[in-house]
mmCIF file of C-alpha atoms in Angstrom:
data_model
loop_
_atom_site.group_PDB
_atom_site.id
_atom_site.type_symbol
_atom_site.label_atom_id
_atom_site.label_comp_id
_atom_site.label_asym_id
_atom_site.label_seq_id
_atom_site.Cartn_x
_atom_site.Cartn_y
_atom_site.Cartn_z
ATOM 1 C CA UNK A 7 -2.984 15.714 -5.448
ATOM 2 C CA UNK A 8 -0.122 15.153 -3.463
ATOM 3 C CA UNK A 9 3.147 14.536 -5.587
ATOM 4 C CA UNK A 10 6.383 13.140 -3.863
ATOM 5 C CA UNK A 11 9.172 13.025 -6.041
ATOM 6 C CA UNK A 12 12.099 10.312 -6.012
ATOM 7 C CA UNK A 13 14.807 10.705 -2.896
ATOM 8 C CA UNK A 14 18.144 8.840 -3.259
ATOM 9 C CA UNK A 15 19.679 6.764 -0.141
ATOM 10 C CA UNK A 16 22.600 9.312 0.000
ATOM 11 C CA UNK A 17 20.601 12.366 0.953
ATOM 12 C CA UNK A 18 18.596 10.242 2.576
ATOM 13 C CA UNK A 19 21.292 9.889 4.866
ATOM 14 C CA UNK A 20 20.980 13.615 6.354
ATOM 15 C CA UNK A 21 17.126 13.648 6.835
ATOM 16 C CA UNK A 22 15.744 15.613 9.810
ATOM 17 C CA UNK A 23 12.582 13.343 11.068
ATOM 18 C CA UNK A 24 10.568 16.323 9.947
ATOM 19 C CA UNK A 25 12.122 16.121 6.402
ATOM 20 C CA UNK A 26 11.612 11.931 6.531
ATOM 21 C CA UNK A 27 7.730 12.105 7.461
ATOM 22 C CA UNK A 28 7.390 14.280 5.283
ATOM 23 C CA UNK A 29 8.792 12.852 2.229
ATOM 24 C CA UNK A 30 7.690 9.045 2.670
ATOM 25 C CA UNK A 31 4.613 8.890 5.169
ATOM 26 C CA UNK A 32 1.068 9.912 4.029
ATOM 27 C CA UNK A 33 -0.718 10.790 7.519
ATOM 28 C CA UNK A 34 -4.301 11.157 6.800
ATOM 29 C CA UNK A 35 -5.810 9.073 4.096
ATOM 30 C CA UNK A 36 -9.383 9.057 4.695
ATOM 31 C CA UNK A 37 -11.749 12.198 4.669
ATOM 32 C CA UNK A 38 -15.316 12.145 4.284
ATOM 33 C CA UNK A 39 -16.864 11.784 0.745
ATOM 34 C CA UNK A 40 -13.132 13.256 -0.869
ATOM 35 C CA UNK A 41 -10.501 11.727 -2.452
ATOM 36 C CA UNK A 42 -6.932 11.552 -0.981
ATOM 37 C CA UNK A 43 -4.184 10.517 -3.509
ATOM 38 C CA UNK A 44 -0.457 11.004 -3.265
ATOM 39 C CA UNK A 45 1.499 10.740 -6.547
ATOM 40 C CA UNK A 46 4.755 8.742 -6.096
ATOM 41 C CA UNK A 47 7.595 9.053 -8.099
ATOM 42 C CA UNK A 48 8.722 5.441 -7.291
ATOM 43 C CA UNK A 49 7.776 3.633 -9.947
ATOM 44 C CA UNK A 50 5.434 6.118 -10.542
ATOM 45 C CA UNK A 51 2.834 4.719 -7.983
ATOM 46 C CA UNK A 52 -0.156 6.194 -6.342
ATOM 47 C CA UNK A 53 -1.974 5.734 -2.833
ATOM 48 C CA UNK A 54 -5.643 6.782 -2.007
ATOM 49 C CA UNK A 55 -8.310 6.639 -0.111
ATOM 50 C CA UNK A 56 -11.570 7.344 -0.098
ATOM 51 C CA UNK A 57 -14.030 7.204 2.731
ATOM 52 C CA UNK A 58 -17.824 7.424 1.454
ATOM 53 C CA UNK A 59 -20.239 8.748 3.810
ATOM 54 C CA UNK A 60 -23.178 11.172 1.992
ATOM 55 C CA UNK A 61 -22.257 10.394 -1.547
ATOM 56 C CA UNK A 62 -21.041 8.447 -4.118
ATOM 57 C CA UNK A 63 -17.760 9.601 -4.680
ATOM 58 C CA UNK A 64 -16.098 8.894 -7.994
ATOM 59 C CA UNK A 65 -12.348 7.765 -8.102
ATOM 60 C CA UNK A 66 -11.234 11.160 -10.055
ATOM 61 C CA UNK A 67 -12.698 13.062 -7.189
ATOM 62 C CA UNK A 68 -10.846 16.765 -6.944
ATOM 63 C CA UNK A 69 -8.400 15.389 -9.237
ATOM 64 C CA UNK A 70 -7.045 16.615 -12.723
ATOM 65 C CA UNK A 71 -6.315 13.355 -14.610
ATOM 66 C CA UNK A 72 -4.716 14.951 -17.403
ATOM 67 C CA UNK A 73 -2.340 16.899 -15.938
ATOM 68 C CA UNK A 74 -1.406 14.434 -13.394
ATOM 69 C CA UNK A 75 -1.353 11.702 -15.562
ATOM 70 C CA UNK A 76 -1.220 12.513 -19.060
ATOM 71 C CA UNK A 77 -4.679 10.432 -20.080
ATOM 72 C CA UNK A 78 -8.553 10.983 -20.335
ATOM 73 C CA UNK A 79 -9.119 8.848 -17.115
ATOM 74 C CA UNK A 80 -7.334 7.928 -14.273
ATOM 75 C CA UNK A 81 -6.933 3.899 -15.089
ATOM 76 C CA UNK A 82 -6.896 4.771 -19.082
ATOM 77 C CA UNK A 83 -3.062 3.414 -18.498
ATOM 78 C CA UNK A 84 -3.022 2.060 -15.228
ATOM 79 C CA UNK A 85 -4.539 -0.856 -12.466
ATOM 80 C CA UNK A 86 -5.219 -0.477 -9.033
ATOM 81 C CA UNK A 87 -6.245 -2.956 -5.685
ATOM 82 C CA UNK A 88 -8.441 -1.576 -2.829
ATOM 83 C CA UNK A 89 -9.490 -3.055 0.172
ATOM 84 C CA UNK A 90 -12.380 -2.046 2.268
ATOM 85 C CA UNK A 91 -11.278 -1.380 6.037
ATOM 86 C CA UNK A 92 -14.108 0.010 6.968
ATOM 87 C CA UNK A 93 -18.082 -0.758 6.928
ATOM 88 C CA UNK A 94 -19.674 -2.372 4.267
ATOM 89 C CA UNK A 95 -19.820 -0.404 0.861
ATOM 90 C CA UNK A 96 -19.749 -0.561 -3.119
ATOM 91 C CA UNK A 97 -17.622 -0.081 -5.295
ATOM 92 C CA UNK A 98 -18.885 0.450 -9.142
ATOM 93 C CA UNK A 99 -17.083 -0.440 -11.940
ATOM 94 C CA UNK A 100 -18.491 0.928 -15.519
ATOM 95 C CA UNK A 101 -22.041 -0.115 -14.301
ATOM 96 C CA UNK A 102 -20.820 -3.690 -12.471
ATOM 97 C CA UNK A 103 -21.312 -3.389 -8.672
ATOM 98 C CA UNK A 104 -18.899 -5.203 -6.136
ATOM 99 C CA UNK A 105 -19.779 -5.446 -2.542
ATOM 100 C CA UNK A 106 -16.852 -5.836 -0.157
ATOM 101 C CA UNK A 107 -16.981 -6.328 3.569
ATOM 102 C CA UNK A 108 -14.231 -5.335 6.015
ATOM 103 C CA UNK A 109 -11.212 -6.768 4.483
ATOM 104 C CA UNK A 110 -12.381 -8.119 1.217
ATOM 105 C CA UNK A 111 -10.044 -7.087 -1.720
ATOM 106 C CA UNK A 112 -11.123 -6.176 -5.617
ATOM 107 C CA UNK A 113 -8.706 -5.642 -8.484
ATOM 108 C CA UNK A 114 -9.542 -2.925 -11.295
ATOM 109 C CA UNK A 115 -7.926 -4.262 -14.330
ATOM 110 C CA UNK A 116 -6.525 -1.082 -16.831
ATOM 111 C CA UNK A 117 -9.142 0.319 -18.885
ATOM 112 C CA UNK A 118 -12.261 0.617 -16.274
ATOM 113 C CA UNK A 119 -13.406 4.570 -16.981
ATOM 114 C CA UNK A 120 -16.098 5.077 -14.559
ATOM 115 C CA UNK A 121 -15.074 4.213 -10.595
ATOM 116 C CA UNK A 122 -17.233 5.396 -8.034
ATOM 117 C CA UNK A 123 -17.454 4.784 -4.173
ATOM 118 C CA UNK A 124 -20.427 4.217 -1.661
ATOM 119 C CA UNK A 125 -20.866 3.284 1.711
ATOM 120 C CA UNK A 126 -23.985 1.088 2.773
ATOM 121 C CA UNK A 127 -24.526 2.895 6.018
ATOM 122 C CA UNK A 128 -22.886 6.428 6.661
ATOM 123 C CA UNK A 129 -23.031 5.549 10.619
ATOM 124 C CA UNK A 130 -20.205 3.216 9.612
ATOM 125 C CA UNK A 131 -18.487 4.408 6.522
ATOM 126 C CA UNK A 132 -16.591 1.994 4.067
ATOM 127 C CA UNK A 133 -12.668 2.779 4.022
ATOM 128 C CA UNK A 134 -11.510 2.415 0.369
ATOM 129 C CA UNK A 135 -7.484 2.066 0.725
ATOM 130 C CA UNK A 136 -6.062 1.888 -2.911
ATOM 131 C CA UNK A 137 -2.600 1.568 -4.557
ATOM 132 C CA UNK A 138 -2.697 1.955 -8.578
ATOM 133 C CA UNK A 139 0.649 1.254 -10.979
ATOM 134 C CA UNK A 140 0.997 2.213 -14.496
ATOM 135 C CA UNK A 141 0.074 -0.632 -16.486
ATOM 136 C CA UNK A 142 0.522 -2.256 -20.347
ATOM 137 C CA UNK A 143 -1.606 -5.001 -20.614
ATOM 138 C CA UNK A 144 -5.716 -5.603 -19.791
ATOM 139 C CA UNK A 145 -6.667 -8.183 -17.551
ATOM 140 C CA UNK A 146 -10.060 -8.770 -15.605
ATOM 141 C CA UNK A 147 -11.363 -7.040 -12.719
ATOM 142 C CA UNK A 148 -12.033 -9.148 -10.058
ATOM 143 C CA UNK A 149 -13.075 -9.351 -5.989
ATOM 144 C CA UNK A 150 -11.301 -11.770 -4.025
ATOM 145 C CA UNK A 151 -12.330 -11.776 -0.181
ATOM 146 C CA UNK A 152 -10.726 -12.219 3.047
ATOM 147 C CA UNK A 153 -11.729 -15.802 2.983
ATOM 148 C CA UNK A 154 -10.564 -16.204 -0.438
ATOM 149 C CA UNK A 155 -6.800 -15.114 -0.236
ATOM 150 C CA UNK A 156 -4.377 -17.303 0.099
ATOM 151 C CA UNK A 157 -2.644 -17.554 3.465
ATOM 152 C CA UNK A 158 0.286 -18.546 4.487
ATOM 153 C CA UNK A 159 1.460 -18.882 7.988
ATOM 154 C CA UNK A 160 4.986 -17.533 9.295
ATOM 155 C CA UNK A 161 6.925 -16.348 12.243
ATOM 156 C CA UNK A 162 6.675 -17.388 15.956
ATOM 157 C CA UNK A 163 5.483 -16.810 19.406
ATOM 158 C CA UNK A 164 9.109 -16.670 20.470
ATOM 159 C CA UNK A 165 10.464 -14.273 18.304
ATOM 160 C CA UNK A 166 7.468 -12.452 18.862
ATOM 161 C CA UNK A 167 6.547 -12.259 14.894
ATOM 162 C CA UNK A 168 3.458 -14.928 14.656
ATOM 163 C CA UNK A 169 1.797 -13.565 11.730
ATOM 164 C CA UNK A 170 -0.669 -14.740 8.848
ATOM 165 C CA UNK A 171 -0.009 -13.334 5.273
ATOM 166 C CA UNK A 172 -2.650 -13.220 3.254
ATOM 167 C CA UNK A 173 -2.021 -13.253 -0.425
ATOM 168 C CA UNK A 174 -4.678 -11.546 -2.683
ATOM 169 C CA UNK A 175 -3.482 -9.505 -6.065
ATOM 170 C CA UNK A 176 -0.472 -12.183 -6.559
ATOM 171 C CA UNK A 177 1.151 -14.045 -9.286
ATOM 172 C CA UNK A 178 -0.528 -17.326 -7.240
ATOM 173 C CA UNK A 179 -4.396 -15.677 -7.722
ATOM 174 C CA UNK A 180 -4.559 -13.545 -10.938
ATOM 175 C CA UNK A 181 -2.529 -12.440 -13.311
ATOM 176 C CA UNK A 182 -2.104 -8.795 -12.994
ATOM 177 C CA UNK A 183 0.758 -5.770 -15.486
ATOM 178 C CA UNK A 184 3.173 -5.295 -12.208
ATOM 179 C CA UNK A 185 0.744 -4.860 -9.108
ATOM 180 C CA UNK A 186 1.374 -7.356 -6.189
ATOM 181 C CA UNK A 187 -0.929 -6.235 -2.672
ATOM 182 C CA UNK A 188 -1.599 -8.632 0.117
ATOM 183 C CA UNK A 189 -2.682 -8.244 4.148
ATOM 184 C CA UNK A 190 -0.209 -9.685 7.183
ATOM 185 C CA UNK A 191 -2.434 -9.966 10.181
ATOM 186 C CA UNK A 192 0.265 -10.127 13.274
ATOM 187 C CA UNK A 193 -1.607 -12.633 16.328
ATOM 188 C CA UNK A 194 -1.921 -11.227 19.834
ATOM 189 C CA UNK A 195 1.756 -11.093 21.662
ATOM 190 C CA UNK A 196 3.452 -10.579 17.937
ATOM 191 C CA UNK A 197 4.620 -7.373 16.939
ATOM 192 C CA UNK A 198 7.566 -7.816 14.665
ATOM 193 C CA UNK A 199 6.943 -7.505 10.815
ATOM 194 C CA UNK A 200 9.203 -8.443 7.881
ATOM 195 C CA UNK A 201 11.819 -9.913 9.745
ATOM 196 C CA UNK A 202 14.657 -10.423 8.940
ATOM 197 C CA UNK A 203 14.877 -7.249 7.024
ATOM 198 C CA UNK A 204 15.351 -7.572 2.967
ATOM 199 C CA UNK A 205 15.461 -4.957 0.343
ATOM 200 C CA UNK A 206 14.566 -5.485 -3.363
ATOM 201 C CA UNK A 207 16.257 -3.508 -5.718
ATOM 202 C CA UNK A 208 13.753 -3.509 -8.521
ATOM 203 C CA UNK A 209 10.383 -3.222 -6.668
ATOM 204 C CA UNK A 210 9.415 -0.887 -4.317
ATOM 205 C CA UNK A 211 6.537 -0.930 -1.594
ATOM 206 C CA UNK A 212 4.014 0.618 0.122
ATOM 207 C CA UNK A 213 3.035 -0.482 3.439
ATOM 208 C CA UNK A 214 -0.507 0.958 4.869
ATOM 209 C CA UNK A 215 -0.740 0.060 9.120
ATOM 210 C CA UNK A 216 -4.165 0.003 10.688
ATOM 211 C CA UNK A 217 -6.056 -2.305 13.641
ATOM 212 C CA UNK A 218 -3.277 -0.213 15.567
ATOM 213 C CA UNK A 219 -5.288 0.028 18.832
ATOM 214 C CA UNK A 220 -5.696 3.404 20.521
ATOM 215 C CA UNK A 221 -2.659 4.545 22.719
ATOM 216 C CA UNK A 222 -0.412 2.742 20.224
ATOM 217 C CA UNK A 223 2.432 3.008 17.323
ATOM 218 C CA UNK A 224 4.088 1.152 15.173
ATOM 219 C CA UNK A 225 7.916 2.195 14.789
ATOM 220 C CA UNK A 226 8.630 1.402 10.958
ATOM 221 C CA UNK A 227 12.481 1.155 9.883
ATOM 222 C CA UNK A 228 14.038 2.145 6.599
ATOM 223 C CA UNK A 229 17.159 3.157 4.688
ATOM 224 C CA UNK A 230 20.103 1.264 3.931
ATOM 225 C CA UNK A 231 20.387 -2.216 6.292
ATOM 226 C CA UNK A 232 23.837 -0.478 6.893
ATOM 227 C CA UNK A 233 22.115 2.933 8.413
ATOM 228 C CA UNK A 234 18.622 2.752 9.298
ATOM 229 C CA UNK A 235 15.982 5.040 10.452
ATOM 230 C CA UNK A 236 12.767 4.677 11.730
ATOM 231 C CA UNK A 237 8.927 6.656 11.795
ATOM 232 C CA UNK A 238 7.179 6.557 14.160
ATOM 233 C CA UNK A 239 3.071 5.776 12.764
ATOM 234 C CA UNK A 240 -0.093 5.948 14.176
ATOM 235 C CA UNK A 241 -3.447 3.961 12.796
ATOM 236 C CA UNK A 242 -4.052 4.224 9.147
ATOM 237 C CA UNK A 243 -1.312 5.423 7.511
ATOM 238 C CA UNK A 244 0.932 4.522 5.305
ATOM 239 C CA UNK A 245 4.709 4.830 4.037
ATOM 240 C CA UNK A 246 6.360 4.768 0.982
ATOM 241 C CA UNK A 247 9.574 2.433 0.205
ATOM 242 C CA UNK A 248 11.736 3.359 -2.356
ATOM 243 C CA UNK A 249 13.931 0.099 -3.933
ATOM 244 C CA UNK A 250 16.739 0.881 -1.896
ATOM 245 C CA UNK A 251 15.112 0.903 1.595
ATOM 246 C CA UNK A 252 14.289 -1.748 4.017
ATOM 247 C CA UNK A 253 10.729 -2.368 4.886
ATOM 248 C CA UNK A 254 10.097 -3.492 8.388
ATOM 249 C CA UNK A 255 8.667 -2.658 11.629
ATOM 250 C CA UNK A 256 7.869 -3.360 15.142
ATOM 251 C CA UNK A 257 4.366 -1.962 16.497
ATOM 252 C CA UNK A 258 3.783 -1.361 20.640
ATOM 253 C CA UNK A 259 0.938 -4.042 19.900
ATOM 254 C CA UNK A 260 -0.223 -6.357 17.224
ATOM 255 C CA UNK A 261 -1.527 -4.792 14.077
ATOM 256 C CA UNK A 262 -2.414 -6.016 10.903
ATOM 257 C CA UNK A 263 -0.574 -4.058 7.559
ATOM 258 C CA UNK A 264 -1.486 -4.183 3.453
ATOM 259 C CA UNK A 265 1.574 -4.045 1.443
ATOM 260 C CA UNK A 266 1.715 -3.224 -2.316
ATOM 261 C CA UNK A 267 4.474 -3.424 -4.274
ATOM 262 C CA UNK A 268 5.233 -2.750 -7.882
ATOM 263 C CA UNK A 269 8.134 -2.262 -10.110
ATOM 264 C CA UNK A 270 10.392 -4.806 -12.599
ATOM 265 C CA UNK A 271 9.020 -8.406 -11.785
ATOM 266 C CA UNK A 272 6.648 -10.459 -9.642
ATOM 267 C CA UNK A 273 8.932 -12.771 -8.163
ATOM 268 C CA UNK A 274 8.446 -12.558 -4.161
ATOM 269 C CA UNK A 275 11.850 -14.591 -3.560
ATOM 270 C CA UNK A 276 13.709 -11.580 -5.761
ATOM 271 C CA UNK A 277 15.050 -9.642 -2.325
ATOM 272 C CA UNK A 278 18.246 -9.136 -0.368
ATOM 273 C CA UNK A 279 17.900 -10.240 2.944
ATOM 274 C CA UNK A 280 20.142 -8.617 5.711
ATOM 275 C CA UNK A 281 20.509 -10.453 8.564
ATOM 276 C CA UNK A 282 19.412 -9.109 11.675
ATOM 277 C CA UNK A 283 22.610 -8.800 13.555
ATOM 278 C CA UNK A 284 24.086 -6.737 11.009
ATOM 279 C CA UNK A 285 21.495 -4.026 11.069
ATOM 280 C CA UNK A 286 22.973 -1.098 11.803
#
C-alpha cells in the first residue's frame, strides 16, 4: 500500500512539479482484479480502487491490515463510500449483495468484515472508486443511486461553471462518523469547478476526475489562495487536499468529479472562501 505522509503549506511552497504529483496525485487507480489503496496521512484517509474482471476480489486484496492499520480487518475501525464508474457489478457485504450501476453510490458502515468485489460482465468491468475514514460510531450500510442523491443545481453558462452536485453520503441522506462524498457533473460548455475557491481548515478532501474525454486534462489548483499551484490530471485520477489547500479546477472540457471529505465536522458552509480576484 501506498502511504503519503502529511506535507505542510511552507515546504509546500518549494515543490518541484515532480515532487507535487508525487506527493498529492494518485495516477493509476484501477488494475485488473487488484487492489490499489494509498494511505493518507490527512486525517488519516485512504483511496482505492478496485476494478473486477476474472474474480471476486476482496477489499483486503494484497494488503496487510494489521500493520497498516493496527486492526483484524480493514473497516474493524473505519467506514468507507464507493461508487461504481464502470459496468455493472456487486459488491458483497458479510453475505448481503448490492448491485450498483454506473454511478450508483453504497456506504459501508464500520464493522462490515468481509468486502468483496465482482463485475457482471468482464467485457465491461465495474470500477469500484472508494474513500474510507477512521470511524467511532456504527451506522447502517446502505446504497443510494444516481437517481437517489440529492441534487442541487449551481453555477452558470456565463461563467462557464454550470454544474449539478449531487449529494449522496451527506449529513442531508444518512448519518455517517465523519465521511461526506458526493458527484458534481459539469454540463457541456462548463469547465470551472469549485469556484470561487475556499479552503476549510478542519476537513480535508479528495477529489477523483473522470468522464475526462480523450485528448483532454483537467488543470487542478492548490496551496495557499495567496500562492497557488496547479497539476495537471488526466481521466481517473485523483488528488489529495490537505486542510490548508484550495480545491479547485478548470478541465479543457466538461468532466464530472467525486469529492470526499473528512476531518472535524460535517458542516458544508464551514470554509473560507477567497475571492477570485485575489488568487494569487
Amino acid at each position: 500500500m501506498d502511504i503519503r505522509y502529511s506535507c505542510n503549506q511552507r515546504d509546500f511552497k518549494r515543490y518541484t512539479t515532480e515532487e507535487t504529483r508525487k506527493e498529492f496525485l494518485i495516477e493509476k487507480l484501477f488494475v485488473p482484479d487488484e487492489v490499489v489503496a494509498v494511505y493518507s496521512h490527512v486525517d488519516r484517509m485512504v483511496t482505492l480502487g478496485v476494478m473486477p474482471v476474472m474474480e471476486k476480489v476482496p477489499i483486503d486484496k494484497g494488503i496487510d491490515i494489521w500493520h497498516n492499520f493496527g486492526t483484524q480487518y480493514f473497516l474493524q475501525r473505519r467506514e468507507l463510500g464507493l461508487f461504481n464508474v464502470g459496468g455493472a457489478g456487486t459488491v458483497c457485504v458479510d453475505g448481503t449483495v448490492y448491485s450498483l450501476g454506473y454511478k450508483d453510490c453504497l456506504y459501508i458502515a464500520m464493522g462490515a468484515k468481509d468486502v468483496t468485489f465482482e463485475s457482471c460482465d468482464a467485457s465491461a468491468p465495474a470500477k469500484f472508486y472508494m474513500v474510507s475514514a477512521p470511524a467511532h460510531t456504527r451506522y447502517e450500510t446502505r446504497l443510494i443511486r444516481i437517481a437517489d442523491a440529492a441534487k442541487k443545481p449551481l453555477g452558470a453558462m456565463e461563467t462557464s461553471n454550470k454544474r449539478v452536485i449531487n449529494q449522496f453520503i451527506h449529513p442531508d441522506v444518512l448519518k455517517t462518523c465523519q465521511l461526506s462524498m458526493g458527484m458534481t457533473v459539469l454540463e457541456p460548455g462548463s469547465v470551472w469547478n469549485t469556484m470561487p475557491a475556499h479552503t476549510h481548515e478542519r476537513r480535508m478532501e479528495v477529489y477523483f476526475y473522470f468522464e475526462v474525454p480523450a485528448g483532454n486534462v483537467v488543470f487542478h489548483m492548490m496551496g495557499e489562495g495567496q500562492e497557488t499551484r496547479h497539476i495537471v490530471m488526466a481521466n481517473e485520477q485523483a488528488v489529495i487536499s490537505p486542510s490548508w489547500s484550495i480545491h479547485a479546477g478548470a478541465g479543457t472540457s466538461n468532466y464530472t468529479f467525486i469529492w470526499a471529505m473528512g476531518g472535524e465536522n460535517q458542516a458544508f458552509d464551514d470554509m473560507d472562501v477567497i475571492p477570485t480576484t485575489e488568487l494569487r
